[in-house]
Amino acid sequence: MDVRAQLSMQFNLDKCIGCHTCSVSCKNVWTTRQGAEYMWWNNVETKPGCGYPLTWEDQERYRGGWELSGSTLRLKLLKGPGKLRTLANIFFQPNLPTIDDYYEPFTFDYDNLFNAPAGDDQPVARPKSLITGEFMDKIVLGPNWDDDMGGSPLYATNDPNLKGLSASQKELLTKFHKLFYFYFPRICNHCLNPGCVASCPSGALYKRGEDGIVLIDQDTCRAWRFCVSACPFKKPYYNWDTGKSEKCIFCYPRLETGQANACAHACTGRIRTVGVLLYDADRIEQTAKSSDDRIVEAMRDIILDPNDPKVIEGAIKNGVEENWINAAQNSPAYNLFVKWRLALPNHPEFRTVPMNFYIPPLSPILHQAKSDSGGCFDPETSDFWNDIDKMRIPLKFLANMLSAGNESLVLESLKKQMAVRIYMRQQRVGDVGDAKVQSVLSDAGLTPTDCEDIYKVVTLGTFEERFVIPETHREIKSTVDPRTMYEKRGTVGFGNKKKELLGRSW
Amino acid sequence: MDQLLFGAVPYIAITIAIVGTIWRFTSHRFTWSSQSSQFLENKTLFWGSFPWHYGIIIILLMHIIVAIIPGVLLSLNGSIGFLYFFECSGLALGFLALFGLVALIYRRLSNNRVRAVTSTWDVIVLIILIVQVVTGLGNALLYKWGSNWYAASAVPWIWSVILLKADPNFIGTLPIITKIHIFNAMVFIAFIPFTRFVHFLAFLNPLKYLGRSHQLVRWYSRSERTENIRQMK
Ligand code: SF4
Ligand code: SF4
């Protein structure tokens, strides 16, 4: 057993209002530099939809993540045994997304609004490309271009998660009374078996041993761009100006001092929680090799019980500090993913063992009325329970996104969420009946204490309850020459291309 | 004149290359990049980058191998069949590289996005390369059996340079186009540290990749200092 600590974020999709506050605060902190304008380390997508970059989940197109061939795990990018194949593509990568799959970053010609000569027409601000500086005829794509377009024939129908849905389920795309959509915020998953790290020929990407954050060493990156292709979540981004790849850094400078990530801190819906997990690094490969129907369970298995004395002993032996162990014992991550089994990983079948977890959305189950033919919920009864698997968002769709197609796991989570609601209704209104609550709770596998705790963390959670983040005291562990601070000033630590001698840069 | 161009310039070029590379690696490591622009344009790039890189890498390797073991080539070339084969495949690879290079130049000129990320250094790079490829192909087309006299006269000169007793007499009688080819090669070497040429000095890492384990973990608390932060004490 090799006990290591991992930081993890959880998202309660039921509560995400799609306000993009998270994306904007991330952008303001990290990616307002030239070459990074198009990057959204945190982005929020509408599901069903195509996402950003377009159809990133379609690994036939991008070939990200891993595949099992026999008993060996290999990067899908390689298309054959051995790494030689990767290197053969070093000069041109057939599966690399280009800027047109994200969007051409633009600004507007605001000057014209102030300086236009007097005339008969209102002055306008035309869009201008941030790459070439030239005017653009029209803007054809943006980071959340299909925002709120849940029923659109162009975007929603091309969602890769619709595979395996029956024709009647697919009516959700066309029939107005069946339409639905929900929001899906994404950051890098800081995977245990990251495809990005495994693909980098320069060895520039690495996972930090202490907290599991995956980073790109900017001085070692040589712009081979394999990480962009090999990450199935498309979370490393290529900076076309500096010629380096960049990715979500889990706000490690904030986390190290005990602050929450910029996105999570700003979240208006308070849907996010951050916590520590202890895991067994010896079993990563075995976990990544589990079959699709077992992989989520295998991921729960590899997370260790932070209260088990053996685990604590192993953690101490590996140098995990006491405040980290304490944090792991109070971790919302452990509770939501392992203890209550409410949260699920995004696309575990890509086999990167992602370490962010999502509570599947329950709504809008109560809005599909029985009177509306084909509906399943009868608003005249008080039975909220029986037809939960016939809700408006097809289980299959959620399962394709969050559990490698395993519907029972999604169902389990939804039942639990519903049980908490029924329990709380009995507490507050008292019209459900104790016997009913009893049977619902035992059916869902929750105790009244669990319900209280879940209710607390997903609805009322205070800052300290949602973000259990231990400090690292990195200042006493490493010596950083203060002069590097000035060298990287103005680039949030990423470094600058020098404008020296001839023209722009090298 | 020859004494200057082929006696002194090689050392100047090599010194610039070595000192410049060390300087850039220690003080500007962040700028060390292949500066790929595939992200901005990937259709023409396919027709440029693949033929160019594979053509030029094989030709360059041949130059290096022959420089190391000229005798082997000379004796092999004794057989007319091999000579034909060697010269023809060299020529074919040369045209492959030229085709790729022309496509790359066309791409840089015609695509607005790629132009936006083109620096003066990139223009210099392309000029050096096109001169090199065109003179190389000119050699092969105008003067027969270049591989033989490369091994017989240029290689001894290269060795004389390496052994620090540069002797321009070895190549004094070569045609002007060959001399341009050789001189341009030295310019190329001198420019390595200052342009995107540095990316081929990074070939060691990709080779290491073949042997390393897939996942890399760094512990900042297990060493005195973080590996990714340079010390300037
Ligand atoms: S989600 Fe993050 S850690 Fe996982 S493969 Fe992608 S970039 Fe790497
Ligand atoms: S800030 Fe929170 S609620 Fe708003 S879009 Fe982001 S995750 Fe959703």
Coordinates of C-alpha atoms in Angstrom, one line a residue, chain A residues 20-434:
Chain A
H20 CA -20.3 31.2 -15.8
T21 CA -19.1 33.1 -12.8
C22 CA -16.6 30.3 -12.3
S23 CA -15.2 30.6 -15.8
V24 CA -14.9 34.3 -15.6
S25 CA -13.1 34.3 -12.3
C26 CA -10.7 31.6 -13.6
K27 CA -10.1 33.6 -16.7
N28 CA -9.5 36.8 -14.8
V29 CA -6.9 35.2 -12.7
W30 CA -5.0 32.9 -15.1
T31 CA -5.7 33.3 -18.8
T32 CA -5.9 36.9 -19.8
R33 CA -2.5 36.8 -21.5
Q34 CA -1.8 36.8 -25.2
G35 CA -2.1 33.3 -26.6
A36 CA -4.3 32.3 -23.8
E37 CA -7.4 34.3 -24.7
Y38 CA -9.2 31.3 -26.1
M39 CA -8.4 29.1 -23.1
W40 CA -11.1 28.4 -20.5
W41 CA -9.5 26.2 -17.9
N42 CA -12.9 26.2 -16.3
N43 CA -15.8 26.1 -18.7
V44 CA -19.5 25.4 -18.3
E45 CA -21.3 23.5 -21.0
T46 CA -25.0 22.9 -21.7
K47 CA -25.9 19.3 -21.9
P48 CA -27.0 17.9 -24.3
G49 CA -24.7 19.9 -26.4
C50 CA -21.4 19.8 -28.3
G51 CA -19.2 21.4 -25.6
Y52 CA -15.9 23.1 -25.9
P53 CA -13.9 22.3 -28.0
L54 CA -16.6 20.9 -30.2
T55 CA -17.5 17.3 -29.5
W56 CA -14.5 16.8 -27.2
E57 CA -16.1 13.6 -25.9
D58 CA -15.9 12.0 -29.3
Q59 CA -12.7 9.9 -28.9
E60 CA -13.0 8.5 -32.4
R61 CA -12.2 11.9 -33.6
Y62 CA -9.7 13.1 -31.0
R63 CA -8.3 9.8 -29.7
G64 CA -7.8 11.0 -26.2
G65 CA -7.6 8.7 -23.1
W66 CA -6.6 5.0 -22.9
E67 CA -7.8 1.8 -24.3
L68 CA -7.5 -1.7 -23.1
S69 CA -6.0 -4.1 -25.5
G70 CA -6.0 -7.5 -23.9
S71 CA -4.5 -6.9 -20.6
T72 CA -2.4 -3.9 -21.5
L73 CA -3.4 -0.3 -21.2
R74 CA -2.3 2.0 -24.0
L75 CA -2.9 5.5 -25.1
K76 CA -5.6 5.6 -27.7
L77 CA -3.5 8.1 -29.6
L78 CA -0.9 5.5 -30.4
K79 CA -3.2 3.4 -32.5
G80 CA -0.7 0.6 -32.2
P81 CA 1.7 -0.9 -29.8
G82 CA 4.7 1.0 -28.6
K83 CA 5.5 4.6 -28.2
L84 CA 7.3 4.8 -31.5
R85 CA 4.1 5.5 -33.2
T86 CA 3.6 8.6 -31.1
L87 CA 7.0 9.9 -32.0
A88 CA 6.4 9.3 -35.7
N89 CA 3.7 11.9 -35.5
I90 CA 5.8 14.4 -33.8
F91 CA 5.9 16.7 -36.9
F92 CA 2.2 16.6 -37.6
Q93 CA -0.5 15.3 -35.3
P94 CA -3.5 14.0 -37.1
N95 CA -5.8 14.2 -34.1
L96 CA -4.9 17.6 -32.8
P97 CA -7.8 20.0 -32.4
T98 CA -7.2 23.4 -34.0
I99 CA -8.3 26.9 -33.0
D100 CA -11.4 26.5 -35.1
D101 CA -12.6 23.6 -32.9
Y102 CA -12.4 26.1 -29.9
Y103 CA -13.1 29.5 -31.4
E104 CA -11.1 32.4 -32.8
P105 CA -10.6 34.8 -29.9
F106 CA -12.0 38.2 -30.6
T107 CA -12.4 41.7 -29.2
F108 CA -14.5 44.5 -30.6
D109 CA -13.3 47.7 -32.2
Y110 CA -14.6 49.8 -29.3
D111 CA -12.5 52.8 -30.4
N112 CA -14.9 53.4 -33.2
L113 CA -17.7 54.0 -30.8
F114 CA -15.9 57.0 -29.4
N115 CA -14.0 58.2 -32.4
A116 CA -16.4 57.7 -35.4
P117 CA -17.0 60.9 -37.3
A118 CA -20.4 62.4 -37.1
G119 CA -22.8 60.8 -39.5
D120 CA -26.3 59.5 -40.2
D121 CA -25.7 56.1 -38.7
Q122 CA -24.9 54.8 -35.3
P123 CA -21.3 53.8 -35.1
V124 CA -20.7 50.1 -34.5
A125 CA -17.9 48.1 -32.9
R126 CA -16.9 45.4 -35.4
P127 CA -15.3 42.2 -34.1
K128 CA -11.6 41.9 -34.4
S129 CA -9.5 38.8 -34.3
L130 CA -7.1 38.6 -31.3
I131 CA -4.7 36.5 -33.4
T132 CA -4.3 38.4 -36.6
G133 CA -5.7 41.8 -35.4
E134 CA -7.9 41.9 -38.5
F135 CA -11.6 42.5 -38.7
M136 CA -13.7 39.3 -38.7
D137 CA -16.7 39.0 -41.0
K138 CA -18.7 37.4 -38.3
I139 CA -18.2 35.5 -35.1
V140 CA -19.0 31.8 -35.8
L141 CA -18.1 30.1 -32.5
G142 CA -17.5 30.9 -28.9
P143 CA -16.6 29.1 -25.7
N144 CA -20.2 28.5 -24.8
W145 CA -21.8 28.9 -28.2
D146 CA -24.6 26.4 -27.6
D147 CA -25.4 27.9 -24.1
D148 CA -29.0 27.0 -23.2
M149 CA -29.6 25.4 -26.6
G150 CA -30.7 22.0 -25.1
G151 CA -33.2 21.2 -27.8
S152 CA -31.3 22.5 -30.8
P153 CA -31.1 20.3 -33.8
L154 CA -27.5 21.4 -34.6
Y155 CA -25.8 21.2 -31.2
A156 CA -27.8 19.0 -28.9
T157 CA -28.3 16.3 -31.4
N158 CA -24.5 16.0 -31.9
D159 CA -23.8 15.3 -28.2
P160 CA -21.7 12.1 -28.1
N161 CA -23.5 11.0 -24.9
L162 CA -26.7 10.3 -26.9
K163 CA -25.3 7.0 -28.1
G164 CA -27.4 4.0 -27.0
L165 CA -30.5 6.1 -26.4
S166 CA -33.8 4.8 -27.8
A167 CA -35.7 6.8 -30.4
S168 CA -38.4 7.6 -27.8
Q169 CA -35.7 8.8 -25.4
K170 CA -34.2 11.0 -28.1
E171 CA -37.5 12.8 -28.3
L172 CA -36.0 14.9 -25.6
L173 CA -34.2 16.7 -28.5
T174 CA -37.3 17.6 -30.5
K175 CA -40.5 17.4 -28.4
F176 CA -41.0 20.6 -26.5
H177 CA -42.7 19.0 -23.5
K178 CA -39.7 16.7 -23.2
L179 CA -36.9 19.1 -23.7
F180 CA -34.4 19.5 -20.9
Y181 CA -30.9 20.7 -20.4
F182 CA -28.6 21.1 -17.6
Y183 CA -25.2 22.7 -17.1
F184 CA -21.9 20.9 -16.8
P185 CA -19.0 22.8 -15.4
R186 CA -15.6 21.3 -16.2
I187 CA -12.0 21.8 -15.1
C188 CA -9.0 19.5 -15.4
N189 CA -9.7 16.3 -13.4
H190 CA -6.2 15.9 -12.1
C191 CA -6.4 12.3 -12.9
L192 CA -4.6 9.4 -11.2
N193 CA -3.7 7.9 -14.6
P194 CA -3.4 11.1 -16.7
G195 CA -3.2 10.7 -20.4
C196 CA -1.6 14.1 -20.7
V197 CA 1.4 13.1 -18.6
A198 CA 1.8 9.7 -20.3
S199 CA 1.9 11.2 -23.8
C200 CA 4.5 14.0 -23.3
P201 CA 7.7 13.2 -25.1
S202 CA 9.6 15.9 -23.2
G203 CA 8.5 14.7 -19.8
A204 CA 7.2 18.2 -19.1
L205 CA 4.0 17.1 -17.5
Y206 CA 4.0 15.6 -14.0
K207 CA 1.7 14.9 -11.1
R208 CA 2.7 16.4 -7.8
G209 CA 3.3 13.7 -5.3
E210 CA 2.0 15.7 -2.3
D211 CA -1.4 16.8 -3.6
G212 CA -1.9 15.1 -6.9
I213 CA -2.1 18.3 -8.9
V214 CA -1.1 17.8 -12.6
L215 CA 1.1 20.5 -13.9
I216 CA 3.1 21.4 -17.1
D217 CA 6.7 22.5 -16.5
Q218 CA 6.9 25.5 -18.7
D219 CA 10.6 25.4 -19.0
T220 CA 10.6 21.8 -20.3
C221 CA 7.6 22.0 -22.7
R222 CA 8.8 22.0 -26.3
A223 CA 5.4 22.5 -27.9
W224 CA 5.0 18.9 -29.2
R225 CA 1.3 19.2 -28.2
F226 CA 0.7 15.5 -27.4
C227 CA -1.0 16.4 -24.1
V228 CA -3.7 18.3 -25.9
S229 CA -4.5 15.2 -28.0
A230 CA -4.1 12.6 -25.3
C231 CA -6.3 14.2 -22.7
P232 CA -9.8 13.0 -23.4
F233 CA -11.2 16.0 -21.5
K234 CA -9.2 18.5 -23.7
K235 CA -8.0 20.3 -20.7
P236 CA -4.4 21.1 -21.7
Y237 CA -4.4 24.1 -24.1
Y238 CA -1.7 25.1 -26.5
N239 CA -0.6 28.7 -26.2
W240 CA 0.0 29.7 -29.8
D241 CA 2.0 32.7 -28.8
T242 CA 4.5 31.4 -26.3
G243 CA 4.7 28.0 -27.9
K244 CA 4.0 26.2 -24.6
S245 CA 1.0 24.2 -23.4
E246 CA -0.9 25.3 -20.3
K247 CA -3.5 23.7 -18.2
C248 CA -5.7 24.2 -15.1
I249 CA -3.3 24.3 -12.1
F250 CA -6.1 23.7 -9.6
C251 CA -5.2 27.2 -8.3
Y252 CA -2.3 25.6 -6.4
P253 CA -0.9 28.9 -5.2
R254 CA -4.2 29.5 -3.5
L255 CA -4.7 25.9 -2.2
E256 CA -1.2 25.9 -0.7
T257 CA -2.3 28.8 1.5
G258 CA -5.6 27.2 2.4
Q259 CA -7.8 29.3 0.0
A260 CA -10.3 27.7 -2.3
N261 CA -9.9 27.6 -6.0
A262 CA -10.9 30.8 -7.8
C263 CA -13.8 29.0 -9.6
A264 CA -15.1 27.2 -6.5
H265 CA -14.7 30.3 -4.4
A266 CA -16.7 32.4 -6.8
C267 CA -19.4 29.9 -7.5
T268 CA -22.8 31.6 -7.1
G269 CA -24.7 28.4 -6.9
R270 CA -22.3 27.1 -4.2
I271 CA -22.4 23.8 -6.1
R272 CA -18.7 23.0 -5.5
T273 CA -16.9 21.4 -2.7
V274 CA -13.2 20.7 -2.4
G275 CA -11.5 18.1 -0.2
V276 CA -8.6 15.6 0.2
L277 CA -8.7 12.0 -0.7
L278 CA -6.2 9.3 0.4
Y279 CA -5.6 6.7 -2.3
D280 CA -3.4 3.7 -2.9
A281 CA -1.0 4.5 -5.6
D282 CA 0.0 0.8 -6.0
R283 CA -3.4 0.1 -7.5
I284 CA -3.8 2.8 -10.1
E285 CA -3.0 0.6 -13.0
Q286 CA -5.3 -2.1 -11.9
T287 CA -8.1 0.4 -11.4
A288 CA -7.6 1.9 -14.8
K289 CA -7.8 -1.6 -16.3
S290 CA -11.2 -2.4 -14.8
S291 CA -14.0 -3.3 -17.1
D292 CA -16.5 -0.5 -17.9
D293 CA -19.2 -1.9 -15.6
R294 CA -16.7 -2.2 -12.7
I295 CA -14.6 0.9 -13.2
V296 CA -16.5 3.3 -10.9
E297 CA -16.5 0.7 -8.1
A298 CA -12.8 0.2 -8.7
M299 CA -12.3 3.9 -8.3
R300 CA -14.2 3.9 -5.0
D301 CA -12.0 0.9 -3.9
I302 CA -8.8 2.7 -4.6
I303 CA -9.8 5.6 -2.3
L304 CA -8.8 4.6 1.2
D305 CA -10.7 5.1 4.4
P306 CA -9.0 8.0 6.2
N307 CA -10.1 6.7 9.6
D308 CA -8.6 3.3 9.2
P309 CA -5.5 3.2 11.5
K310 CA -3.5 1.2 8.9
V311 CA -4.2 3.9 6.3
I312 CA -3.2 6.6 8.7
E313 CA 0.0 4.8 9.5
G314 CA 0.8 4.3 5.8
A315 CA 0.1 8.0 5.2
I316 CA 2.4 9.1 7.9
K317 CA 5.1 6.8 6.6
N318 CA 4.7 8.4 3.2
G319 CA 5.1 11.9 4.6
V320 CA 1.5 13.0 4.5
E321 CA 1.2 15.6 7.1
E322 CA -1.1 15.6 10.0
N323 CA -3.3 18.5 8.8
W324 CA -3.7 16.6 5.5
I325 CA -4.9 13.5 7.3
N326 CA -7.3 15.6 9.4
A327 CA -8.6 17.2 6.2
A328 CA -9.0 13.8 4.6
Q329 CA -11.1 12.7 7.6
N330 CA -13.5 15.6 7.2
S331 CA -13.4 15.5 3.4
P332 CA -16.5 16.3 1.4
A333 CA -14.8 14.5 -1.4
Y334 CA -14.7 11.2 0.6
N335 CA -18.2 11.6 1.8
L336 CA -19.8 12.4 -1.5
F337 CA -17.9 9.9 -3.6
V338 CA -17.2 7.0 -1.3
K339 CA -19.3 7.2 1.9
W340 CA -22.6 8.4 0.5
R341 CA -22.0 7.2 -3.1
L342 CA -23.7 10.3 -4.4
A343 CA -21.0 11.6 -6.8
L344 CA -19.7 10.0 -9.9
P345 CA -16.6 10.6 -12.1
N346 CA -16.9 12.2 -15.6
H347 CA -16.3 9.5 -18.3
P348 CA -14.5 6.9 -16.3
E349 CA -14.4 4.8 -19.4
F350 CA -11.6 7.0 -20.7
R351 CA -9.5 5.3 -18.0
T352 CA -7.6 8.3 -16.8
V353 CA -9.1 7.7 -13.3
P354 CA -10.4 11.3 -13.1
M355 CA -10.5 12.8 -9.6
N356 CA -13.3 15.3 -9.8
F357 CA -16.8 14.1 -9.1
Y358 CA -20.3 15.1 -10.1
I359 CA -23.7 14.6 -8.4
P360 CA -26.1 13.9 -11.2
P361 CA -28.9 16.3 -11.6
L362 CA -32.3 15.3 -10.3
S363 CA -34.4 18.0 -11.8
P364 CA -36.7 18.4 -13.6
I365 CA -38.4 15.2 -12.6
L366 CA -41.3 17.0 -11.0
H367 CA -42.2 18.8 -14.1
Q368 CA -43.1 16.0 -16.4
A369 CA -46.8 15.7 -15.5
K370 CA -48.8 12.5 -16.1
S371 CA -51.7 14.3 -17.7
D372 CA -49.3 15.3 -20.4
S373 CA -49.5 12.0 -22.2
G374 CA -46.4 9.9 -21.9
G375 CA -45.4 11.6 -18.7
C376 CA -44.6 9.7 -15.6
F377 CA -45.2 11.8 -12.6
D378 CA -48.8 12.3 -11.4
P379 CA -48.9 15.6 -9.5
E380 CA -52.1 14.5 -7.8
T381 CA -50.4 11.8 -5.8
S382 CA -47.9 12.1 -3.1
D383 CA -45.8 9.3 -4.5
F384 CA -42.6 11.0 -5.5
W385 CA -40.7 7.8 -5.5
N386 CA -41.6 4.9 -7.8
D387 CA -40.9 6.3 -11.2
I388 CA -37.6 8.0 -10.6
D389 CA -36.0 6.0 -13.4
K390 CA -38.5 7.4 -15.8
M391 CA -37.5 11.0 -15.2
R392 CA -37.1 13.5 -18.0
I393 CA -33.4 13.3 -18.3
P394 CA -32.9 9.7 -19.5
L395 CA -30.8 7.7 -17.1
K396 CA -28.8 6.4 -20.0
F397 CA -27.7 9.9 -20.9
L398 CA -26.4 10.6 -17.4
A399 CA -24.9 7.1 -17.3
N400 CA -23.0 7.8 -20.5
M401 CA -21.6 10.9 -19.0
L402 CA -20.9 9.9 -15.5
S403 CA -20.6 6.1 -15.0
A404 CA -19.4 4.5 -18.2
G405 CA -23.0 3.6 -19.1
N406 CA -23.8 2.0 -15.8
E407 CA -27.4 3.2 -15.1
S408 CA -27.7 1.6 -11.7
L409 CA -25.0 3.9 -10.3
V410 CA -26.9 7.0 -11.5
L411 CA -30.1 5.6 -10.2
E412 CA -28.6 4.9 -6.8
S413 CA -27.4 8.5 -6.6
L414 CA -30.8 10.0 -7.7
K415 CA -32.7 7.8 -5.2
K416 CA -30.5 9.0 -2.4
Q417 CA -31.0 12.6 -3.4
M418 CA -34.7 12.0 -3.5
A419 CA -34.6 10.3 -0.1
V420 CA -32.9 13.3 1.4
R421 CA -35.7 15.5 0.1
I422 CA -38.4 13.2 1.4
Y423 CA -36.7 13.0 4.8
M424 CA -36.3 16.7 5.0
R425 CA -39.9 17.3 4.0
Q426 CA -41.0 15.0 6.8
Q427 CA -38.8 17.1 9.2
R428 CA -40.1 20.4 8.0
V429 CA -43.7 19.8 6.8
G430 CA -44.4 16.4 8.2
D431 CA -46.9 15.3 5.6
V432 CA -45.0 12.2 4.3
G433 CA -45.4 9.9 7.3
D434 CA -42.6 8.3 9.3

